[in-house]
């Protein structure tokens, strides 16, 4: 297998860990890092170059692929430049903050004949793949209705992160787009959406301008339904997805790190992550933040369960760049489906919030 040479855009919490993973992963190497206040420190750690110019990074002949892990509003430029210069692209979620930008980014990579991978890491969780397998084998019959919650509380911050403002992160719905992507992977793309919400308890100094309560209703093509709750305005925080079908139900419990299949009261339980130890580590992290919505920083230590997922994700990208066929369970990450479907629905939901009406999706 040919070794893939990477350039990294973004040196924060995820950019740093993506770079470290590729540095130690067999069949890959990190050539250069660009962007962020820690770029030079990261380059020194990985014994590679720190490059000030994005254009210089993407033009290098000794780089095969670009990892885009900059703040969400700054994804488009490096993706478009990478495609222009024939580099394969991995882009962190959310791919963009508008559907127009997202479609242009995906199309640019297709036109250039380079691999484009959307960073929807949830698809590499053992528990998520177990849920897909249960549904595919008919364990819950036909899925009818799903419900997801990703909620918590945030206190005033001394320094307000870019993640807390709609213009730079898109707010909770875009920044935490995993569940919206997952529901549509299970139920199919939404055909209409209605959302209510607002910034009810987090205005003023020490807070961003994102909505802290978002309540969504989704209608899917076959008439099945979904509901979702997002935000930092919930003192009783939750993190789960429930899928109810004609013959049973599934709980993807991200707070307690388990997946459960309920068939007439008989419960089958499986790990969410790779091991009981990783499940326990994740569950304890929710206890430590006391219901808050947690964010990593560039200086934060990456938990082992998340580092393991990143290794799976980067291995899949490396293999695809090397021409190894994409697995069916992650195909939507490479053909543009996950990228565009999630952004289309998120954008429509935000339009619904502003216009106070149902929005149809073509």
Short mmCIF file of C-alpha atoms in Angstrom, two decimals, residues 3-344:
data_model
loop_
_atom_site.label_atom_id
_atom_site.label_comp_id
_atom_site.label_asym_id
_atom_site.label_seq_id
_atom_site.Cartn_x
_atom_site.Cartn_y
_atom_site.Cartn_z
CA UNK A 3 2.03 5.74 1.91
CA UNK A 4 -0.31 8.76 1.78
CA UNK A 5 1.24 12.17 2.56
CA UNK A 6 -1.01 14.64 4.36
CA UNK A 7 -1.30 18.38 4.87
CA UNK A 8 -3.35 19.56 7.85
CA UNK A 9 -5.52 22.70 7.93
CA UNK A 10 -6.34 23.55 11.54
CA UNK A 11 -4.37 22.79 14.69
CA UNK A 12 -7.12 22.81 17.34
CA UNK A 13 -8.72 19.98 19.33
CA UNK A 14 -9.72 17.85 16.32
CA UNK A 15 -7.09 19.07 13.86
CA UNK A 16 -4.35 18.23 16.33
CA UNK A 17 -5.65 14.73 17.02
CA UNK A 18 -6.28 13.98 13.34
CA UNK A 19 -2.67 14.98 12.66
CA UNK A 20 -1.29 12.87 15.53
CA UNK A 21 -3.31 9.87 14.36
CA UNK A 22 -2.01 10.15 10.80
CA UNK A 23 1.54 10.64 12.10
CA UNK A 24 1.48 7.26 13.84
CA UNK A 25 -0.81 5.40 11.42
CA UNK A 26 0.85 2.87 9.14
CA UNK A 27 0.84 3.98 5.52
CA UNK A 28 0.54 7.69 6.22
CA UNK A 29 2.70 10.67 7.11
CA UNK A 30 2.11 14.32 7.98
CA UNK A 31 4.15 16.69 5.82
CA UNK A 32 2.92 20.11 6.93
CA UNK A 33 0.43 21.96 9.15
CA UNK A 34 -1.35 25.25 8.47
CA UNK A 35 -3.67 27.42 10.53
CA UNK A 36 -4.46 28.07 14.17
CA UNK A 37 -2.44 29.43 17.06
CA UNK A 38 -0.88 26.03 17.81
CA UNK A 39 0.30 25.19 14.29
CA UNK A 40 3.99 25.66 15.06
CA UNK A 41 3.76 23.64 18.29
CA UNK A 42 1.97 20.83 16.47
CA UNK A 43 4.50 20.85 13.64
CA UNK A 44 7.34 20.67 16.16
CA UNK A 45 5.65 17.75 17.94
CA UNK A 46 5.19 15.83 14.67
CA UNK A 47 8.57 16.82 13.16
CA UNK A 48 6.94 18.40 10.13
CA UNK A 49 6.65 21.91 8.67
CA UNK A 50 4.36 24.77 9.74
CA UNK A 51 3.23 26.72 6.67
CA UNK A 52 1.69 30.20 6.87
CA UNK A 53 0.09 30.22 3.42
CA UNK A 54 -2.83 27.92 2.58
CA UNK A 55 -2.05 28.29 -1.11
CA UNK A 56 1.51 27.11 -0.51
CA UNK A 57 0.24 24.08 1.41
CA UNK A 58 -2.14 22.81 -1.28
CA UNK A 59 0.37 23.34 -4.10
CA UNK A 60 3.06 21.12 -2.60
CA UNK A 61 4.04 18.13 -4.72
CA UNK A 62 4.89 16.10 -1.62
CA UNK A 63 1.30 16.23 -0.30
CA UNK A 64 -1.39 13.85 -1.58
CA UNK A 65 -4.34 14.77 0.64
CA UNK A 66 -5.58 17.66 2.77
CA UNK A 67 -7.32 17.35 6.16
CA UNK A 68 -9.64 20.31 6.76
CA UNK A 69 -10.29 20.84 10.48
CA UNK A 70 -10.53 24.62 10.65
CA UNK A 71 -13.54 26.37 12.25
CA UNK A 72 -16.76 25.51 10.40
CA UNK A 73 -17.15 28.82 8.54
CA UNK A 74 -13.62 28.40 7.15
CA UNK A 75 -14.04 24.99 5.49
CA UNK A 76 -14.89 26.03 1.94
CA UNK A 77 -11.69 27.78 0.86
CA UNK A 78 -9.27 24.95 1.74
CA UNK A 79 -11.57 22.32 0.23
CA UNK A 80 -11.92 24.24 -3.04
CA UNK A 81 -8.18 24.99 -3.25
CA UNK A 82 -7.28 21.39 -2.48
CA UNK A 83 -9.57 20.13 -5.24
CA UNK A 84 -8.18 22.73 -7.66
CA UNK A 85 -4.67 21.39 -7.06
CA UNK A 86 -5.67 17.72 -7.30
CA UNK A 87 -5.49 16.86 -3.60
CA UNK A 88 -7.83 14.40 -1.93
CA UNK A 89 -9.92 15.98 0.83
CA UNK A 90 -11.21 15.04 4.25
CA UNK A 91 -13.44 17.76 5.74
CA UNK A 92 -14.66 17.88 9.32
CA UNK A 93 -18.38 18.28 10.01
CA UNK A 94 -20.38 20.36 9.41
CA UNK A 95 -19.07 20.47 5.85
CA UNK A 96 -20.40 24.00 5.36
CA UNK A 97 -22.93 26.44 6.82
CA UNK A 98 -25.01 26.70 3.63
CA UNK A 99 -26.24 24.08 1.19
CA UNK A 100 -24.90 26.10 -1.77
CA UNK A 101 -21.37 26.03 -0.34
CA UNK A 102 -21.65 22.34 0.52
CA UNK A 103 -22.78 21.37 -2.98
CA UNK A 104 -20.01 23.46 -4.58
CA UNK A 105 -17.39 21.77 -2.38
CA UNK A 106 -18.63 18.25 -3.16
CA UNK A 107 -18.90 19.02 -6.89
CA UNK A 108 -15.41 20.56 -7.02
CA UNK A 109 -13.92 17.34 -5.68
CA UNK A 110 -15.97 15.20 -8.09
CA UNK A 111 -14.94 17.36 -11.05
CA UNK A 112 -11.28 17.15 -10.00
CA UNK A 113 -11.50 13.38 -9.65
CA UNK A 114 -10.29 13.42 -6.04
CA UNK A 115 -11.65 11.61 -3.00
CA UNK A 116 -13.91 13.70 -0.77
CA UNK A 117 -14.78 12.37 2.70
CA UNK A 118 -17.22 13.98 5.12
CA UNK A 119 -16.11 13.79 8.76
CA UNK A 120 -19.27 12.29 10.27
CA UNK A 121 -17.39 10.17 12.77
CA UNK A 122 -20.49 8.67 14.41
CA UNK A 123 -20.66 6.09 11.59
CA UNK A 124 -17.51 4.43 12.96
CA UNK A 125 -19.04 3.64 16.36
CA UNK A 126 -19.62 -0.06 17.00
CA UNK A 127 -22.99 0.78 18.51
CA UNK A 128 -24.11 2.76 15.48
CA UNK A 129 -23.21 -0.11 13.16
CA UNK A 130 -25.04 -2.50 15.49
CA UNK A 131 -28.15 -0.31 15.19
CA UNK A 132 -27.87 -0.36 11.40
CA UNK A 133 -27.48 -4.17 11.45
CA UNK A 134 -30.53 -4.65 13.72
CA UNK A 135 -32.66 -2.51 11.43
CA UNK A 136 -31.36 -4.14 8.24
CA UNK A 137 -32.17 -7.62 9.59
CA UNK A 138 -35.72 -6.58 10.52
CA UNK A 139 -35.31 -6.84 14.30
CA UNK A 140 -37.68 -3.90 14.92
CA UNK A 141 -39.81 -4.35 11.80
CA UNK A 142 -40.41 -1.13 9.89
CA UNK A 143 -39.07 2.00 11.62
CA UNK A 144 -41.95 4.39 12.32
CA UNK A 145 -40.72 7.22 14.51
CA UNK A 146 -37.41 8.35 15.93
CA UNK A 147 -36.46 10.85 18.61
CA UNK A 148 -33.05 12.33 19.45
CA UNK A 149 -31.83 14.62 22.22
CA UNK A 150 -28.47 16.33 22.59
CA UNK A 151 -28.94 18.80 25.41
CA UNK A 152 -27.26 20.29 28.45
CA UNK A 153 -26.48 23.57 30.16
CA UNK A 154 -23.68 26.10 29.75
CA UNK A 155 -22.50 28.71 32.23
CA UNK A 156 -21.03 32.10 31.36
CA UNK A 157 -17.62 31.87 29.69
CA UNK A 158 -14.59 34.09 30.28
CA UNK A 159 -13.70 33.72 26.60
CA UNK A 160 -16.48 33.02 24.12
CA UNK A 161 -15.46 30.38 21.55
CA UNK A 162 -16.21 30.60 17.82
CA UNK A 163 -18.36 27.53 18.46
CA UNK A 164 -20.93 29.70 20.24
CA UNK A 165 -21.81 32.05 17.37
CA UNK A 166 -24.08 31.28 14.43
CA UNK A 167 -21.87 33.03 11.89
CA UNK A 168 -18.85 30.85 12.64
CA UNK A 169 -20.33 27.53 13.84
CA UNK A 170 -23.93 27.57 12.62
CA UNK A 171 -25.05 27.04 16.22
CA UNK A 172 -25.92 23.78 17.95
CA UNK A 173 -27.77 22.25 14.99
CA UNK A 174 -24.80 22.57 12.63
CA UNK A 175 -21.99 22.08 15.15
CA UNK A 176 -23.67 18.97 16.63
CA UNK A 177 -25.00 17.70 13.31
CA UNK A 178 -24.22 14.03 14.06
CA UNK A 179 -27.71 13.07 15.20
CA UNK A 180 -29.42 14.84 12.29
CA UNK A 181 -27.12 12.95 9.92
CA UNK A 182 -27.70 9.64 11.72
CA UNK A 183 -31.50 9.87 11.73
CA UNK A 184 -31.51 10.48 7.99
CA UNK A 185 -29.09 7.61 7.42
CA UNK A 186 -31.68 5.38 9.12
CA UNK A 187 -34.97 6.92 7.96
CA UNK A 188 -33.94 8.47 4.64
CA UNK A 189 -33.67 12.19 3.81
CA UNK A 190 -36.29 14.40 5.39
CA UNK A 191 -38.85 15.84 2.96
CA UNK A 192 -40.08 18.59 5.29
CA UNK A 193 -39.05 20.15 8.58
CA UNK A 194 -40.45 22.49 11.19
CA UNK A 195 -38.39 23.99 14.02
CA UNK A 196 -39.11 26.22 17.00
CA UNK A 197 -36.54 27.65 19.36
CA UNK A 198 -34.61 30.65 20.53
CA UNK A 199 -31.89 31.93 22.80
CA UNK A 200 -33.86 31.77 26.02
CA UNK A 201 -31.26 31.83 28.79
CA UNK A 202 -27.83 32.70 27.38
CA UNK A 203 -27.83 36.34 26.27
CA UNK A 204 -25.29 39.03 27.02
CA UNK A 205 -21.63 39.12 27.98
CA UNK A 206 -20.01 35.70 28.31
CA UNK A 207 -22.30 34.03 25.79
CA UNK A 208 -22.51 33.71 22.04
CA UNK A 209 -25.56 34.42 19.91
CA UNK A 210 -26.58 30.85 19.06
CA UNK A 211 -30.02 29.56 20.01
CA UNK A 212 -29.90 27.58 23.26
CA UNK A 213 -33.18 25.69 22.63
CA UNK A 214 -34.02 24.02 19.30
CA UNK A 215 -37.03 21.71 18.83
CA UNK A 216 -37.36 19.99 15.44
CA UNK A 217 -39.99 17.86 13.74
CA UNK A 218 -39.03 15.93 10.62
CA UNK A 219 -41.23 14.17 8.05
CA UNK A 220 -39.63 11.47 5.90
CA UNK A 221 -40.60 10.33 2.40
CA UNK A 222 -42.71 7.35 3.51
CA UNK A 223 -44.64 9.40 6.07
CA UNK A 224 -42.55 8.30 9.05
CA UNK A 225 -41.57 10.94 11.59
CA UNK A 226 -38.71 12.23 13.70
CA UNK A 227 -38.31 14.72 16.51
CA UNK A 228 -35.13 16.26 17.93
CA UNK A 229 -34.03 18.48 20.80
CA UNK A 230 -30.76 20.42 20.75
CA UNK A 231 -29.18 23.09 22.87
CA UNK A 232 -27.51 24.42 25.98
CA UNK A 233 -30.72 25.62 27.63
CA UNK A 234 -31.54 22.33 29.36
CA UNK A 235 -30.55 21.83 32.99
CA UNK A 236 -31.44 18.14 32.67
CA UNK A 237 -29.06 17.16 29.89
CA UNK A 238 -29.61 14.10 27.69
CA UNK A 239 -27.86 12.46 24.76
CA UNK A 240 -29.64 9.60 23.00
CA UNK A 241 -31.49 8.41 19.90
CA UNK A 242 -34.60 6.22 20.08
CA UNK A 243 -35.98 4.39 17.04
CA UNK A 244 -39.40 2.77 17.35
CA UNK A 245 -40.61 0.23 14.80
CA UNK A 246 -43.56 -2.05 14.16
CA UNK A 247 -41.88 -5.00 15.93
CA UNK A 248 -39.52 -3.44 18.47
CA UNK A 249 -37.41 -0.46 19.44
CA UNK A 250 -33.76 0.60 19.70
CA UNK A 251 -32.03 2.92 22.13
CA UNK A 252 -28.68 4.42 21.15
CA UNK A 253 -27.64 5.76 24.55
CA UNK A 254 -24.65 8.05 24.08
CA UNK A 255 -24.76 9.32 27.66
CA UNK A 256 -24.52 5.87 29.29
CA UNK A 257 -22.53 4.35 26.39
CA UNK A 258 -24.69 1.42 25.31
CA UNK A 259 -27.13 0.33 22.63
CA UNK A 260 -30.23 -1.68 23.45
CA UNK A 261 -32.74 -3.64 21.40
CA UNK A 262 -36.21 -4.03 22.92
CA UNK A 263 -38.37 -6.82 21.52
CA UNK A 264 -41.57 -7.28 23.53
CA UNK A 265 -39.77 -6.40 26.74
CA UNK A 266 -36.72 -8.57 26.07
CA UNK A 267 -33.64 -6.32 26.14
CA UNK A 268 -30.46 -7.10 24.20
CA UNK A 269 -27.56 -4.80 25.11
CA UNK A 270 -24.30 -4.13 23.25
CA UNK A 271 -21.27 -1.84 23.68
CA UNK A 272 -21.39 1.62 22.14
CA UNK A 273 -17.60 1.71 21.74
CA UNK A 274 -14.91 -0.93 21.28
CA UNK A 275 -14.82 -2.14 24.88
CA UNK A 276 -16.39 -1.91 28.33
CA UNK A 277 -13.46 0.28 29.39
CA UNK A 278 -14.13 2.81 26.63
CA UNK A 279 -17.86 2.78 27.43
CA UNK A 280 -17.11 3.50 31.08
CA UNK A 281 -14.72 6.32 30.17
CA UNK A 282 -17.37 7.97 28.00
CA UNK A 283 -20.15 7.56 30.57
CA UNK A 284 -17.96 9.07 33.29
CA UNK A 285 -17.25 12.11 31.10
CA UNK A 286 -20.93 13.05 31.26
CA UNK A 287 -20.87 12.82 35.05
CA UNK A 288 -17.80 15.07 35.22
CA UNK A 289 -19.45 17.92 33.30
CA UNK A 290 -22.61 17.79 35.46
CA UNK A 291 -25.02 17.97 32.54
CA UNK A 292 -23.14 20.69 30.64
CA UNK A 293 -22.51 20.69 26.91
CA UNK A 294 -18.78 19.90 26.75
CA UNK A 295 -16.29 21.14 24.14
CA UNK A 296 -12.67 20.16 23.73
CA UNK A 297 -9.95 22.76 23.38
CA UNK A 298 -6.59 22.60 21.62
CA UNK A 299 -4.98 21.84 24.97
CA UNK A 300 -7.52 19.16 26.00
CA UNK A 301 -6.54 15.50 26.18
CA UNK A 302 -8.50 13.39 23.70
CA UNK A 303 -10.38 10.51 25.41
CA UNK A 304 -9.36 7.04 24.28
CA UNK A 305 -12.80 6.14 22.88
CA UNK A 306 -12.74 9.19 20.61
CA UNK A 307 -9.11 8.64 19.62
CA UNK A 308 -10.06 5.08 18.61
CA UNK A 309 -12.87 6.39 16.38
CA UNK A 310 -10.54 8.91 14.76
CA UNK A 311 -8.10 6.11 13.95
CA UNK A 312 -10.89 4.14 12.25
CA UNK A 313 -11.97 7.26 10.36
CA UNK A 314 -8.48 8.16 9.17
CA UNK A 315 -7.76 4.55 8.22
CA UNK A 316 -10.87 4.57 6.01
CA UNK A 317 -9.77 7.82 4.33
CA UNK A 318 -6.20 6.57 3.78
CA UNK A 319 -7.48 3.30 2.30
CA UNK A 320 -9.90 5.05 -0.04
CA UNK A 321 -7.17 7.38 -1.28
CA UNK A 322 -5.18 4.20 -2.02
CA UNK A 323 -8.03 2.87 -4.15
CA UNK A 324 -9.41 0.32 -1.70
CA UNK A 325 -13.22 0.04 -2.22
CA UNK A 326 -15.39 1.90 0.27
CA UNK A 327 -17.38 -0.21 2.75
CA UNK A 328 -21.15 -0.07 2.37
CA UNK A 329 -21.65 1.22 5.93
CA UNK A 330 -19.66 4.41 5.21
CA UNK A 331 -20.34 4.85 1.50
CA UNK A 332 -22.51 7.92 2.19
CA UNK A 333 -19.45 9.69 3.62
CA UNK A 334 -17.67 9.51 0.27
CA UNK A 335 -20.44 10.07 -2.32
CA UNK A 336 -21.65 13.41 -0.97
CA UNK A 337 -24.88 12.04 0.50
CA UNK A 338 -24.08 12.56 4.19
CA UNK A 339 -22.61 15.99 3.53
CA UNK A 340 -25.45 17.45 1.47
CA UNK A 341 -28.40 15.74 3.15
CA UNK A 342 -27.45 16.89 6.64
CA UNK A 343 -26.68 20.47 5.57
CA UNK A 344 -29.86 20.72 3.47
#
